[in-house]
Tab-separated table of C-alpha atoms in Angstrom:
chain	number	residue	atom	x	y	z
A	10	ASP	CA	-12.069	9.870	-0.341
A	11	GLN	CA	-12.932	7.084	-2.377
A	12	GLN	CA	-10.438	6.545	-5.431
A	13	VAL	CA	-12.286	3.615	-7.108
A	14	LYS	CA	-16.549	4.215	-7.378
A	15	GLN	CA	-18.883	2.401	-8.570
A	16	ASN	CA	-22.150	4.354	-8.210
A	17	SER	CA	-24.836	1.838	-8.848
A	18	PRO	CA	-24.902	-0.932	-6.148
A	19	SER	CA	-27.196	-3.035	-7.797
A	20	LEU	CA	-28.146	-3.714	-11.115
A	21	SER	CA	-30.825	-6.188	-12.737
A	22	VAL	CA	-30.927	-7.418	-16.666
A	23	GLN	CA	-32.672	-9.730	-18.551
A	24	GLU	CA	-31.178	-13.546	-19.497
A	25	GLY	CA	-29.563	-12.536	-23.079
A	26	ARG	CA	-29.251	-9.174	-22.828
A	27	ILE	CA	-26.265	-6.716	-22.428
A	28	SER	CA	-24.839	-5.824	-18.940
A	29	ILE	CA	-23.287	-2.890	-18.818
A	30	LEU	CA	-21.156	-2.386	-15.079
A	31	ASN	CA	-19.488	1.175	-14.383
A	32	CYS	CA	-16.835	2.262	-12.326
A	33	ASP	CA	-15.105	5.690	-12.373
A	34	TYR	CA	-11.221	6.625	-10.918
A	35	THR	CA	-10.047	9.516	-9.580
A	36	ASN	CA	-6.642	8.925	-8.931
A	37	SER	CA	-4.230	9.773	-12.435
A	38	MET	CA	-1.657	7.313	-11.111
A	39	PHE	CA	-3.509	4.201	-11.695
A	40	ASP	CA	-2.635	1.986	-14.979
A	41	TYR	CA	-3.980	-1.151	-14.438
A	42	PHE	CA	-7.443	-2.143	-13.770
A	43	LEU	CA	-9.250	-5.081	-12.955
A	44	TRP	CA	-12.885	-6.514	-12.517
A	45	TYR	CA	-13.553	-9.070	-10.110
A	46	LYS	CA	-16.652	-11.374	-9.524
A	47	LYS	CA	-17.889	-12.418	-6.320
A	48	TYR	CA	-20.040	-14.893	-5.269
A	49	PRO	CA	-21.312	-15.436	-1.866
A	50	ALA	CA	-19.649	-17.297	0.717
A	51	GLU	CA	-16.286	-17.062	-2.176
A	52	GLY	CA	-13.565	-14.852	-2.431
A	53	PRO	CA	-13.435	-12.981	-5.269
A	54	THR	CA	-12.780	-14.475	-8.343
A	55	PHE	CA	-10.428	-12.727	-11.474
A	56	LEU	CA	-12.500	-11.789	-14.722
A	57	ILE	CA	-10.425	-9.257	-16.376
A	58	SER	CA	-8.012	-7.059	-16.690
A	59	ILE	CA	-6.810	-3.660	-18.919
A	60	SER	CA	-3.652	-1.476	-18.982
A	61	SER	CA	-3.896	1.823	-19.453
A	62	ILE	CA	-2.289	1.435	-22.688
A	63	LYS	CA	-5.448	0.181	-24.480
A	64	ASP	CA	-8.718	1.092	-24.505
A	65	LYS	CA	-10.355	-2.059	-24.885
A	66	ASN	CA	-9.905	-5.875	-23.894
A	67	GLU	CA	-12.465	-9.068	-24.744
A	68	ASP	CA	-12.575	-11.881	-23.315
A	69	GLY	CA	-15.255	-14.155	-24.234
A	70	ARG	CA	-18.545	-12.899	-23.596
A	71	PHE	CA	-16.680	-10.162	-21.036
A	72	THR	CA	-15.155	-6.797	-22.454
A	73	VAL	CA	-13.488	-4.317	-20.269
A	74	PHE	CA	-13.373	-0.384	-21.935
A	75	LEU	CA	-11.092	1.992	-20.861
A	76	ASN	CA	-11.435	5.739	-21.364
A	77	LYS	CA	-8.860	7.584	-19.518
A	78	SER	CA	-9.578	11.041	-20.562
A	79	ALA	CA	-12.827	10.515	-18.402
A	80	LYS	CA	-11.327	8.273	-15.672
A	81	HIS	CA	-14.088	5.629	-16.911
A	82	LEU	CA	-14.427	2.408	-17.504
A	83	SER	CA	-16.966	-0.232	-17.777
A	84	LEU	CA	-17.868	-3.903	-18.169
A	85	HIS	CA	-19.964	-5.582	-21.018
A	86	ILE	CA	-21.493	-8.824	-20.333
A	87	VAL	CA	-22.926	-10.083	-23.717
A	88	PRO	CA	-25.210	-11.684	-23.452
A	89	SER	CA	-25.685	-12.203	-19.808
A	90	GLN	CA	-26.591	-15.394	-18.149
A	91	PRO	CA	-27.982	-16.222	-14.730
A	92	GLY	CA	-24.847	-17.755	-13.562
A	93	ASP	CA	-23.182	-13.892	-13.738
A	94	SER	CA	-25.723	-12.891	-11.241
A	95	ALA	CA	-22.857	-11.697	-8.590
A	96	VAL	CA	-21.364	-9.037	-7.123
A	97	TYR	CA	-18.935	-7.368	-9.323
A	98	PHE	CA	-15.624	-5.413	-8.248
A	99	CYS	CA	-14.128	-2.822	-10.287
A	100	ALA	CA	-10.196	-2.417	-8.583
A	101	ALA	CA	-7.048	-0.406	-9.713
A	102	SER	CA	-3.502	-0.366	-9.031
A	103	SER	CA	-0.467	1.742	-9.643
A	104	THR	CA	2.956	0.964	-11.048
A	105	GLY	CA	4.139	3.693	-8.881
A	106	ALA	CA	2.583	1.579	-5.982
A	107	GLY	CA	5.673	-0.817	-6.079
A	108	SER	CA	4.256	-4.018	-5.127
A	109	TYR	CA	0.098	-5.061	-6.024
A	110	GLN	CA	-2.036	-2.817	-3.866
A	111	LEU	CA	-5.453	-2.763	-4.982
A	112	THR	CA	-7.845	-0.186	-5.010
A	113	PHE	CA	-11.355	-1.486	-4.587
A	114	GLY	CA	-14.837	0.100	-5.589
A	115	LYS	CA	-17.725	-1.188	-3.102
A	116	GLY	CA	-19.254	-3.465	-6.094
A	117	THR	CA	-22.176	-3.780	-7.954
A	118	LYS	CA	-24.918	-6.324	-7.574
A	119	LEU	CA	-25.736	-7.765	-10.720
A	120	SER	CA	-28.986	-9.902	-11.163
A	121	VAL	CA	-29.959	-11.600	-14.366
A	122	ILE	CA	-33.369	-12.771	-14.817
A	123	PRO	CA	-33.953	-15.429	-16.366
B	29	LYS	CA	-3.963	-27.276	-7.808
B	30	ALA	CA	-5.148	-26.139	-4.604
B	31	GLY	CA	-6.467	-23.031	-4.541
B	32	VAL	CA	-5.890	-20.048	-1.519
B	33	THR	CA	-7.060	-21.500	1.625
B	34	GLN	CA	-7.412	-19.314	4.848
B	35	THR	CA	-8.414	-20.612	8.515
B	36	PRO	CA	-10.982	-20.664	10.271
B	37	ARG	CA	-13.672	-19.507	8.366
B	38	TYR	CA	-15.490	-17.706	11.046
B	39	LEU	CA	-14.251	-16.179	14.573
B	40	ILE	CA	-16.207	-14.953	16.873
B	41	LYS	CA	-14.004	-12.552	19.630
B	42	THR	CA	-14.653	-10.338	22.258
B	43	ARG	CA	-13.099	-6.434	22.707
B	44	GLY	CA	-10.227	-6.342	23.677
B	45	GLN	CA	-8.772	-9.931	22.463
B	46	GLN	CA	-6.835	-10.663	19.849
B	47	VAL	CA	-6.990	-12.668	16.949
B	48	THR	CA	-4.778	-14.849	14.587
B	49	LEU	CA	-5.902	-15.620	10.934
B	50	SER	CA	-3.744	-18.053	8.826
B	51	CYS	CA	-3.252	-17.805	4.724
B	52	SER	CA	-2.093	-20.623	2.373
B	53	PRO	CA	-1.458	-19.285	-0.585
B	54	ILE	CA	-1.077	-21.335	-3.983
B	55	SER	CA	1.794	-23.464	-4.446
B	56	GLY	CA	4.426	-21.120	-5.995
B	57	HIS	CA	2.859	-18.275	-5.194
B	58	ARG	CA	5.090	-16.149	-3.132
B	59	SER	CA	2.833	-12.662	-2.732
B	60	VAL	CA	0.166	-12.624	-0.147
B	61	SER	CA	-2.098	-9.320	0.549
B	62	TRP	CA	-4.417	-8.901	2.645
B	63	TYR	CA	-7.854	-7.009	2.484
B	64	GLN	CA	-10.616	-6.379	4.866
B	65	GLN	CA	-14.067	-6.080	3.565
B	66	THR	CA	-17.119	-4.556	5.310
B	67	PRO	CA	-20.487	-3.221	3.992
B	68	GLY	CA	-19.241	0.682	4.399
B	69	GLN	CA	-16.016	0.860	3.130
B	70	GLY	CA	-15.763	-1.815	0.735
B	71	LEU	CA	-12.896	-4.060	0.096
B	72	GLN	CA	-9.704	-2.423	1.292
B	73	PHE	CA	-6.374	-3.054	1.532
B	74	LEU	CA	-4.030	-4.242	4.784
B	75	PHE	CA	-0.798	-5.038	3.183
B	76	GLU	CA	1.624	-7.399	1.121
B	77	TYR	CA	3.980	-9.874	2.292
B	78	PHE	CA	6.677	-11.318	-0.638
B	79	SER	CA	9.668	-13.322	1.006
B	80	GLU	CA	8.625	-13.051	4.409
B	81	THR	CA	8.988	-9.173	4.193
B	82	GLN	CA	6.126	-6.347	4.219
B	83	ARG	CA	6.701	-4.957	0.861
B	84	ASN	CA	3.178	-2.266	1.151
B	85	LYS	CA	1.369	-1.546	3.917
B	86	GLY	CA	-2.507	0.431	3.870
B	87	ASN	CA	-3.386	2.681	6.038
B	88	PHE	CA	-4.932	0.735	9.456
B	89	PRO	CA	-3.405	1.405	12.514
B	90	GLY	CA	-0.484	-0.404	14.240
B	91	ARG	CA	-2.795	-3.038	15.682
B	92	PHE	CA	-3.105	-4.787	12.469
B	93	SER	CA	-0.158	-6.728	11.638
B	94	GLY	CA	1.550	-9.870	9.717
B	95	ARG	CA	4.506	-12.021	8.992
B	96	GLN	CA	4.706	-14.736	6.019
B	97	PHE	CA	6.890	-17.379	6.700
B	98	SER	CA	9.599	-19.153	4.413
B	99	ASN	CA	7.079	-21.431	2.968
B	100	SER	CA	4.793	-18.220	2.010
B	101	ARG	CA	2.214	-18.976	4.055
B	102	SER	CA	0.847	-15.976	6.136
B	103	GLU	CA	-0.753	-14.769	9.126
B	104	MET	CA	-2.711	-11.718	10.432
B	105	ASN	CA	-3.189	-10.466	13.637
B	106	VAL	CA	-5.027	-7.847	15.123
B	107	SER	CA	-4.514	-7.183	18.965
B	108	THR	CA	-7.066	-5.350	21.199
B	109	LEU	CA	-10.287	-5.718	19.266
B	110	GLU	CA	-12.498	-3.327	18.796
B	111	LEU	CA	-16.229	-3.716	17.342
B	112	GLY	CA	-15.555	-2.133	14.153
B	113	ASP	CA	-13.169	-4.585	13.091
B	114	SER	CA	-15.993	-7.242	12.532
B	115	ALA	CA	-15.579	-7.872	8.931
B	116	LEU	CA	-14.605	-10.304	6.019
B	117	TYR	CA	-10.894	-10.902	5.845
B	118	LEU	CA	-9.371	-12.185	2.889
B	119	CYS	CA	-6.211	-13.229	1.699
B	120	ALA	CA	-5.140	-13.150	-1.830
B	121	SER	CA	-2.014	-14.420	-3.021
B	122	SER	CA	0.008	-13.954	-6.420
B	123	LEU	CA	3.197	-15.775	-8.057
B	124	GLU	CA	5.316	-12.106	-7.328
B	125	GLY	CA	2.928	-9.599	-6.563
B	126	GLY	CA	4.013	-7.659	-9.842
B	127	LEU	CA	1.000	-5.563	-11.684
B	128	SER	CA	0.155	-7.912	-14.729
B	129	ASP	CA	0.092	-10.566	-11.554
B	130	THR	CA	-3.516	-12.155	-11.405
B	131	GLN	CA	-4.516	-12.134	-7.576
B	132	TYR	CA	-6.046	-15.244	-6.433
B	133	PHE	CA	-8.254	-15.097	-3.277
B	134	GLY	CA	-9.080	-17.354	-0.240
B	135	PRO	CA	-12.658	-17.705	0.484
B	136	GLY	CA	-12.200	-15.336	3.558
B	137	THR	CA	-12.201	-15.011	7.613
B	138	ARG	CA	-15.517	-13.960	9.074
B	139	LEU	CA	-14.269	-12.233	12.131
B	140	THR	CA	-17.496	-11.065	14.644
B	141	VAL	CA	-16.283	-9.197	17.571
B	142	LEU	CA	-18.904	-8.424	20.677
């Protein structure tokens, strides 16, 4: 049973436009959410996070929105750049899990077209 | 500051053999987590070590084990290898393994079981 789902395996966006990556979760115990970016042959790189006490967190071109009632979060990238082309993973964790155990989605491959 | 390093980067083994993977965390980081990435299952949490103790464990069989040394370096061992163990094994480190601690990933070890 997949607790974190990224239903779009891939997404193509024109350079300069907005990229919206979506993520749904089923475990109501999750209270911390993260996005990671992964280039080929490299490990995932932390991008941005959000605690369940917030509904929005912004860092430069990246904004994460959390809708707890819908158990849905999204990552907005504005404006999109060719260097943003990578696989994006949504991850979740809960304080109830004790230490840091991330549950990942299967990823969305973003292609930004120049 | 040097990032997380993993050795070896690539490994080929045959069924029934055992393998040991190594991870050196970022200096000062005391928490080390291991993840398995496969195309079908995505990134899955294996276990987390903190101060030489396994603090959290995912849903993997006992063939998967690990340990952490006093300098926070960690090793992961897989015994009696199966074809399905072919995967990218990622190690991540963080300061204390707390909920809001950022996890930094290494480049991974690509294990192929023939």
